[in-house]
mmCIF file of C-alpha atoms in Angstrom:
data_model
loop_
_atom_site.group_PDB
_atom_site.id
_atom_site.type_symbol
_atom_site.label_atom_id
_atom_site.label_comp_id
_atom_site.label_asym_id
_atom_site.label_seq_id
_atom_site.Cartn_x
_atom_site.Cartn_y
_atom_site.Cartn_z
ATOM 1 C CA MET A 1 -25.701 -5.920 41.959
ATOM 2 C CA ARG A 2 -24.387 -2.607 43.253
ATOM 3 C CA LYS A 3 -20.932 -4.165 43.741
ATOM 4 C CA ILE A 4 -20.934 -5.469 40.154
ATOM 5 C CA LEU A 5 -22.049 -2.110 38.786
ATOM 6 C CA PHE A 6 -19.461 -0.314 40.908
ATOM 7 C CA GLY A 7 -16.773 -2.701 39.636
ATOM 8 C CA LEU A 8 -17.775 -2.088 36.030
ATOM 9 C CA LEU A 9 -17.631 1.658 36.565
ATOM 10 C CA LEU A 10 -14.143 1.362 38.048
ATOM 11 C CA THR A 11 -12.987 -0.763 35.083
ATOM 12 C CA MET A 12 -14.417 1.718 32.575
ATOM 13 C CA ALA A 13 -12.776 4.581 34.454
ATOM 14 C CA ALA A 14 -9.428 2.766 34.402
ATOM 15 C CA ILE A 15 -9.684 2.123 30.646
ATOM 16 C CA SER A 16 -10.591 5.766 30.068
ATOM 17 C CA ALA A 17 -7.635 6.911 32.157
ATOM 18 C CA ILE A 18 -5.253 4.684 30.190
ATOM 19 C CA ALA A 19 -6.610 6.057 26.888
ATOM 20 C CA GLU A 20 -6.211 9.626 28.145
ATOM 21 C CA ASP A 21 -2.579 8.910 29.056
ATOM 22 C CA LYS A 22 -1.784 7.848 25.499
ATOM 23 C CA GLN A 23 -0.561 10.460 23.054
ATOM 24 C CA THR A 24 -2.296 10.585 19.679
ATOM 25 C CA LEU A 25 -0.021 10.282 16.662
ATOM 26 C CA HIS A 26 -1.148 11.749 13.340
ATOM 27 C CA ILE A 27 0.082 9.395 10.640
ATOM 28 C CA GLY A 28 -0.020 9.808 6.861
ATOM 29 C CA ILE A 29 -1.679 6.761 5.311
ATOM 30 C CA SER A 30 -2.029 6.146 1.588
ATOM 31 C CA PHE A 31 -5.374 5.867 -0.127
ATOM 32 C CA SER A 32 -6.792 2.338 -0.344
ATOM 33 C CA ILE A 33 -4.217 -0.199 -1.513
ATOM 34 C CA PRO A 34 -5.842 -3.518 -0.521
ATOM 35 C CA PRO A 35 -4.912 -5.732 1.219
ATOM 36 C CA TRP A 36 -2.396 -3.347 2.798
ATOM 37 C CA ILE A 37 -4.786 -0.447 3.453
ATOM 38 C CA PHE A 38 -8.593 -0.362 3.334
ATOM 39 C CA GLN A 39 -9.514 3.276 3.737
ATOM 40 C CA GLU A 40 -13.255 2.608 3.946
ATOM 41 C CA GLN A 41 -12.855 0.055 6.760
ATOM 42 C CA ASN A 42 -10.008 1.943 8.456
ATOM 43 C CA SER A 43 -8.017 -1.306 8.465
ATOM 44 C CA GLY A 44 -5.586 -3.391 6.442
ATOM 45 C CA ILE A 45 -2.273 -5.156 7.030
ATOM 46 C CA GLU A 46 -0.164 -2.027 7.474
ATOM 47 C CA LEU A 47 -2.658 -0.108 9.590
ATOM 48 C CA ASP A 48 -3.236 -3.108 11.858
ATOM 49 C CA ILE A 49 0.523 -3.564 12.349
ATOM 50 C CA LEU A 50 0.973 0.159 12.998
ATOM 51 C CA ARG A 51 -1.683 0.206 15.707
ATOM 52 C CA ALA A 52 -0.605 -3.044 17.345
ATOM 53 C CA ALA A 53 3.074 -2.054 17.511
ATOM 54 C CA LEU A 54 2.267 1.298 19.146
ATOM 55 C CA GLU A 55 -0.760 0.367 21.252
ATOM 56 C CA GLU A 56 1.014 0.317 24.618
ATOM 57 C CA ARG A 57 2.005 3.987 24.364
ATOM 58 C CA TYR A 58 0.158 5.696 21.531
ATOM 59 C CA LEU A 59 -3.141 6.067 19.712
ATOM 60 C CA VAL A 60 -3.056 6.322 15.915
ATOM 61 C CA GLN A 61 -5.066 8.909 13.986
ATOM 62 C CA PRO A 62 -4.861 8.039 10.267
ATOM 63 C CA HIS A 63 -4.797 10.817 7.681
ATOM 64 C CA TYR A 64 -5.578 9.354 4.253
ATOM 65 C CA LEU A 65 -3.527 11.328 1.753
ATOM 66 C CA SER A 66 -1.587 10.898 -1.446
ATOM 67 C CA PHE A 67 2.024 9.994 -0.750
ATOM 68 C CA ALA A 68 3.188 13.316 -2.194
ATOM 69 C CA LEU A 69 0.924 15.338 0.117
ATOM 70 C CA ALA A 70 1.687 13.125 3.125
ATOM 71 C CA TYR A 71 5.406 13.766 2.811
ATOM 72 C CA GLN A 72 4.836 17.480 2.215
ATOM 73 C CA ARG A 73 2.931 17.676 5.497
ATOM 74 C CA PHE A 74 5.481 15.517 7.290
ATOM 75 C CA ASP A 75 8.299 17.797 6.147
ATOM 76 C CA VAL A 76 6.571 20.833 7.734
ATOM 77 C CA ASN A 77 5.779 18.933 10.960
ATOM 78 C CA GLN A 78 2.042 18.577 10.339
ATOM 79 C CA LEU A 79 2.249 14.778 10.654
ATOM 80 C CA ASP A 80 4.032 12.598 13.199
ATOM 81 C CA GLY A 81 4.795 9.837 10.712
ATOM 82 C CA VAL A 82 4.137 8.298 7.303
ATOM 83 C CA ILE A 83 3.949 4.662 6.230
ATOM 84 C CA ASN A 84 6.035 3.178 3.387
ATOM 85 C CA ALA A 85 9.214 5.223 3.425
ATOM 86 C CA LYS A 86 12.733 4.964 2.069
ATOM 87 C CA ALA A 87 15.922 6.866 2.783
ATOM 88 C CA GLY A 88 15.762 10.301 1.164
ATOM 89 C CA VAL A 89 11.992 10.385 0.714
ATOM 90 C CA ALA A 90 11.599 12.967 3.521
ATOM 91 C CA LYS A 91 13.721 15.925 4.651
ATOM 92 C CA HIS A 92 13.952 14.649 8.212
ATOM 93 C CA GLY A 93 12.736 11.834 10.435
ATOM 94 C CA TYR A 94 13.699 8.398 11.698
ATOM 95 C CA LEU A 95 13.164 5.238 9.674
ATOM 96 C CA THR A 96 11.902 2.110 11.421
ATOM 97 C CA ASP A 97 12.986 -1.449 10.854
ATOM 98 C CA PRO A 98 11.415 -2.941 7.685
ATOM 99 C CA VAL A 99 7.692 -3.461 8.249
ATOM 100 C CA VAL A 100 6.223 -5.007 5.082
ATOM 101 C CA THR A 101 7.418 -6.351 1.750
ATOM 102 C CA PHE A 102 5.809 -5.405 -1.554
ATOM 103 C CA GLN A 103 6.443 -7.260 -4.803
ATOM 104 C CA ASN A 104 6.183 -4.534 -7.419
ATOM 105 C CA ILE A 105 5.984 -5.604 -11.035
ATOM 106 C CA ALA A 106 5.418 -4.102 -14.457
ATOM 107 C CA ILE A 107 2.148 -5.204 -16.084
ATOM 108 C CA SER A 108 1.257 -4.965 -19.765
ATOM 109 C CA LEU A 109 -1.557 -6.165 -21.981
ATOM 110 C CA ASN A 110 -0.610 -9.550 -23.400
ATOM 111 C CA LYS A 111 -1.642 -8.525 -26.898
ATOM 112 C CA LYS A 112 1.190 -5.968 -27.009
ATOM 113 C CA ASN A 113 3.613 -8.901 -26.809
ATOM 114 C CA PHE A 114 6.328 -7.171 -24.801
ATOM 115 C CA PRO A 115 9.044 -9.635 -23.690
ATOM 116 C CA LYS A 116 8.431 -10.975 -20.211
ATOM 117 C CA ASP A 117 12.055 -10.173 -19.277
ATOM 118 C CA ILE A 118 11.966 -6.548 -20.490
ATOM 119 C CA SER A 119 14.293 -4.363 -18.436
ATOM 120 C CA ILE A 120 13.753 -1.070 -16.632
ATOM 121 C CA ALA A 121 15.928 0.687 -19.213
ATOM 122 C CA ASP A 122 13.639 -0.604 -21.992
ATOM 123 C CA LEU A 123 10.731 1.390 -20.508
ATOM 124 C CA VAL A 124 12.284 4.734 -21.400
ATOM 125 C CA ASN A 125 10.222 5.232 -24.587
ATOM 126 C CA LYS A 126 7.057 3.501 -23.328
ATOM 127 C CA LYS A 127 3.904 4.908 -21.761
ATOM 128 C CA VAL A 128 4.373 4.017 -18.086
ATOM 129 C CA VAL A 129 2.022 4.786 -15.191
ATOM 130 C CA ALA A 130 3.288 4.120 -11.667
ATOM 131 C CA PHE A 131 2.146 4.829 -8.123
ATOM 132 C CA GLN A 132 3.166 8.079 -6.413
ATOM 133 C CA LYS A 133 6.790 8.301 -5.302
ATOM 134 C CA ALA A 134 7.677 5.217 -7.376
ATOM 135 C CA SER A 135 10.546 7.134 -8.960
ATOM 136 C CA THR A 136 12.042 7.522 -5.456
ATOM 137 C CA LEU A 137 11.004 4.205 -3.934
ATOM 138 C CA LEU A 138 11.951 1.830 -6.766
ATOM 139 C CA GLY A 139 15.644 2.586 -6.945
ATOM 140 C CA SER A 140 18.140 4.609 -8.967
ATOM 141 C CA LYS A 141 17.694 2.734 -12.272
ATOM 142 C CA PHE A 142 13.959 3.356 -12.241
ATOM 143 C CA GLY A 143 14.502 6.994 -11.287
ATOM 144 C CA ALA A 144 16.926 7.435 -14.189
ATOM 145 C CA MET A 145 14.402 5.904 -16.616
ATOM 146 C CA MET A 146 11.684 8.219 -15.305
ATOM 147 C CA ARG A 147 13.789 11.340 -15.894
ATOM 148 C CA LYS A 148 14.305 10.386 -19.560
ATOM 149 C CA ASN A 149 10.745 9.210 -20.231
ATOM 150 C CA THR A 150 8.437 11.984 -21.426
ATOM 151 C CA HIS A 151 5.460 9.562 -21.278
ATOM 152 C CA TYR A 152 5.932 8.653 -17.603
ATOM 153 C CA GLN A 153 3.367 9.607 -14.984
ATOM 154 C CA GLU A 154 2.465 8.786 -11.380
ATOM 155 C CA VAL A 155 -1.028 8.640 -9.879
ATOM 156 C CA ALA A 156 -2.206 8.707 -6.268
ATOM 157 C CA ASN A 157 -5.281 6.503 -6.782
ATOM 158 C CA GLN A 158 -4.082 3.120 -7.996
ATOM 159 C CA THR A 159 -7.452 2.091 -9.428
ATOM 160 C CA ILE A 160 -6.722 4.682 -12.111
ATOM 161 C CA GLN A 161 -3.742 2.588 -13.185
ATOM 162 C CA LEU A 162 -6.018 -0.326 -14.095
ATOM 163 C CA ASN A 163 -8.320 1.958 -16.052
ATOM 164 C CA LEU A 164 -5.364 3.349 -17.976
ATOM 165 C CA LEU A 165 -4.048 -0.146 -18.734
ATOM 166 C CA PHE A 166 -7.275 -1.839 -19.807
ATOM 167 C CA ILE A 167 -9.192 1.080 -21.326
ATOM 168 C CA ARG A 168 -6.580 3.615 -22.466
ATOM 169 C CA GLU A 169 -4.126 0.781 -23.166
ATOM 170 C CA VAL A 170 -0.954 2.436 -21.865
ATOM 171 C CA ASP A 171 2.098 0.235 -22.281
ATOM 172 C CA PHE A 172 2.870 -0.551 -18.632
ATOM 173 C CA ILE A 173 1.578 0.029 -15.150
ATOM 174 C CA ILE A 174 3.828 -0.443 -12.113
ATOM 175 C CA MET A 175 2.287 -1.736 -8.884
ATOM 176 C CA ASP A 176 2.359 -4.446 -6.234
ATOM 177 C CA LYS A 177 0.994 -7.799 -7.443
ATOM 178 C CA SER A 178 -1.500 -8.186 -4.598
ATOM 179 C CA ILE A 179 -2.870 -4.666 -5.092
ATOM 180 C CA PHE A 180 -3.341 -5.328 -8.802
ATOM 181 C CA GLY A 181 -5.017 -8.656 -8.054
ATOM 182 C CA TYR A 182 -7.478 -7.107 -5.621
ATOM 183 C CA PHE A 183 -8.514 -4.217 -7.882
ATOM 184 C CA TRP A 184 -8.690 -6.481 -10.937
ATOM 185 C CA HIS A 185 -10.917 -8.920 -9.041
ATOM 186 C CA GLU A 186 -13.192 -6.114 -7.842
ATOM 187 C CA ALA A 187 -13.578 -4.878 -11.416
ATOM 188 C CA GLN A 188 -14.913 -8.304 -12.410
ATOM 189 C CA LEU A 189 -17.556 -8.204 -9.670
ATOM 190 C CA SER A 190 -18.738 -4.621 -9.767
ATOM 191 C CA ASN A 191 -18.607 -1.388 -11.676
ATOM 192 C CA PRO A 192 -17.111 1.126 -9.235
ATOM 193 C CA ASN A 193 -16.223 3.636 -11.930
ATOM 194 C CA ASP A 194 -19.543 3.504 -13.788
ATOM 195 C CA LEU A 195 -17.940 2.044 -16.900
ATOM 196 C CA SER A 196 -19.845 1.001 -19.991
ATOM 197 C CA SER A 197 -20.343 -2.695 -20.739
ATOM 198 C CA GLU A 198 -17.751 -2.406 -23.515
ATOM 199 C CA GLN A 199 -15.218 -0.868 -21.134
ATOM 200 C CA LEU A 200 -15.903 -3.512 -18.494
ATOM 201 C CA ALA A 201 -15.308 -6.203 -21.093
ATOM 202 C CA ARG A 202 -11.839 -4.801 -21.651
ATOM 203 C CA PHE A 203 -10.934 -5.797 -18.092
ATOM 204 C CA LYS A 204 -11.078 -9.412 -19.297
ATOM 205 C CA GLN A 205 -8.054 -8.855 -21.544
ATOM 206 C CA PRO A 206 -5.075 -11.088 -20.710
ATOM 207 C CA VAL A 207 -2.133 -9.340 -19.086
ATOM 208 C CA ARG A 208 1.527 -10.201 -18.757
ATOM 209 C CA PHE A 209 3.650 -9.798 -15.623
ATOM 210 C CA HIS A 210 7.206 -8.477 -15.993
ATOM 211 C CA PRO A 211 9.187 -9.193 -12.775
ATOM 212 C CA MET A 212 11.834 -6.473 -13.120
ATOM 213 C CA PHE A 213 11.960 -5.417 -9.451
ATOM 214 C CA SER A 214 13.379 -7.094 -6.380
ATOM 215 C CA PRO A 215 11.030 -7.313 -3.405
ATOM 216 C CA SER A 216 10.693 -3.878 -1.768
ATOM 217 C CA HIS A 217 11.054 -3.865 2.019
ATOM 218 C CA TYR A 218 9.346 -0.775 3.378
ATOM 219 C CA PRO A 219 9.956 0.822 6.771
ATOM 220 C CA PHE A 220 7.773 3.566 8.227
ATOM 221 C CA ILE A 221 9.105 6.981 9.245
ATOM 222 C CA PHE A 222 8.467 9.019 12.393
ATOM 223 C CA ALA A 223 9.416 12.583 13.277
ATOM 224 C CA ASP A 224 10.372 11.613 16.853
ATOM 225 C CA GLU A 225 13.213 9.182 17.507
ATOM 226 C CA ASN A 226 11.563 7.925 20.703
ATOM 227 C CA VAL A 227 8.360 7.063 18.819
ATOM 228 C CA ARG A 228 10.458 5.209 16.230
ATOM 229 C CA ASP A 229 12.107 3.218 19.006
ATOM 230 C CA VAL A 230 8.755 2.367 20.623
ATOM 231 C CA PHE A 231 7.472 1.196 17.233
ATOM 232 C CA ASN A 232 10.549 -0.950 16.593
ATOM 233 C CA ARG A 233 10.189 -2.636 19.974
ATOM 234 C CA GLY A 234 6.497 -3.202 19.319
ATOM 235 C CA LEU A 235 7.189 -4.603 15.858
ATOM 236 C CA LYS A 236 9.770 -7.001 17.306
ATOM 237 C CA ARG A 237 7.214 -8.106 19.911
ATOM 238 C CA LEU A 238 4.595 -8.742 17.211
ATOM 239 C CA ARG A 239 7.017 -10.888 15.233
ATOM 240 C CA GLU A 240 8.108 -12.872 18.282
ATOM 241 C CA ASN A 241 4.638 -13.553 19.719
ATOM 242 C CA GLY A 242 3.076 -14.485 16.375
ATOM 243 C CA GLN A 243 0.735 -11.502 16.170
ATOM 244 C CA TYR A 244 2.490 -10.208 13.035
ATOM 245 C CA ASP A 245 1.802 -13.505 11.234
ATOM 246 C CA ASP A 246 -1.775 -13.465 12.524
ATOM 247 C CA ILE A 247 -2.340 -10.039 10.957
ATOM 248 C CA ILE A 248 -0.939 -11.207 7.623
ATOM 249 C CA ALA A 249 -3.075 -14.361 7.764
ATOM 250 C CA ARG A 250 -6.183 -12.277 8.438
ATOM 251 C CA TYR A 251 -5.866 -10.824 4.922
ATOM 252 C CA SER A 252 -4.220 -13.757 3.139
ATOM 253 C CA HIS A 253 -7.393 -14.615 1.225
ATOM 254 C CA LEU A 254 -7.075 -11.244 -0.532
ATOM 255 C CA SER A 255 -3.470 -11.592 -1.652
ATOM 256 C CA ASP A 256 -3.906 -13.758 -4.775
ATOM 257 C CA LEU A 257 -7.339 -12.833 -6.055
ATOM 258 C CA TYR A 258 -6.197 -12.915 -9.674
ATOM 259 C CA HIS A 259 -5.967 -16.703 -9.195
ATOM 260 C CA ALA A 260 -9.472 -16.948 -7.745
ATOM 261 C CA ALA A 261 -11.597 -16.500 -10.851
ATOM 262 C CA GLY A 262 -11.679 -19.964 -12.385
ATOM 263 C CA ASP A 263 -8.913 -20.762 -14.841
ATOM 264 C CA ALA A 264 -6.646 -17.797 -14.217
ATOM 265 C CA ASP A 265 -4.219 -18.806 -16.964
ATOM 266 C CA GLU A 266 -6.868 -17.866 -19.513
ATOM 267 C CA ILE A 267 -6.904 -14.346 -18.112
ATOM 268 C CA LEU A 268 -3.392 -13.715 -16.834
ATOM 269 C CA ILE A 269 -0.269 -14.706 -18.736
ATOM 270 C CA GLN A 270 2.552 -14.913 -16.186
#
């Protein structure tokens, strides 16, 4: 018994020593954007990939911030990295290989009868609400539209976008399809924003998807080139050994929730 206990103590000491040898990285993580990030559970596709790719050398300390604030802190060296980057989004740093792919779309209420194939340029005189940094992340055409559009705004909390679409009836919201599907589904099951019954009923309104964006491949960004290189090697390992696909599969049941509520065609016009 003493030998077993002694062995356990040695194992625990070894694990503790390994943990102490690992440097902690302070990483800017967006607010909840399920299934990519679940702030409340400290998990999600992107956070799981981040940890797994770095686990041999680093510990990850998430800092849940708006994208704007995360990049402000990164630029003054208060963070070691930020997820979901693009060239030019930060003043310095080293971009990783592409990590995840988002399918951003424009979404409108079906009753407004906007053409499904409406273009980015056609949004210039419309009320558009996008996620933070969308004007940088979604390309030059979108950025040009934003600069001309006096009704354009960006919000850090993407649940607000759904409220503005269904209740305030703005013309378009811009977000990833899976994020929209998750928040829309949650609104059918609960009342997280303490809405009235009339307001909740508005979430049943049919919407229309406008696929005006190509898939967006997002790298992460790190302040240290060596950390970037460690992450890239870890990401390659995850893809080769199947762990990357396992992480995606772990959340796959959350990716198409707008199809999971009976006859989705009665609710979503695609």
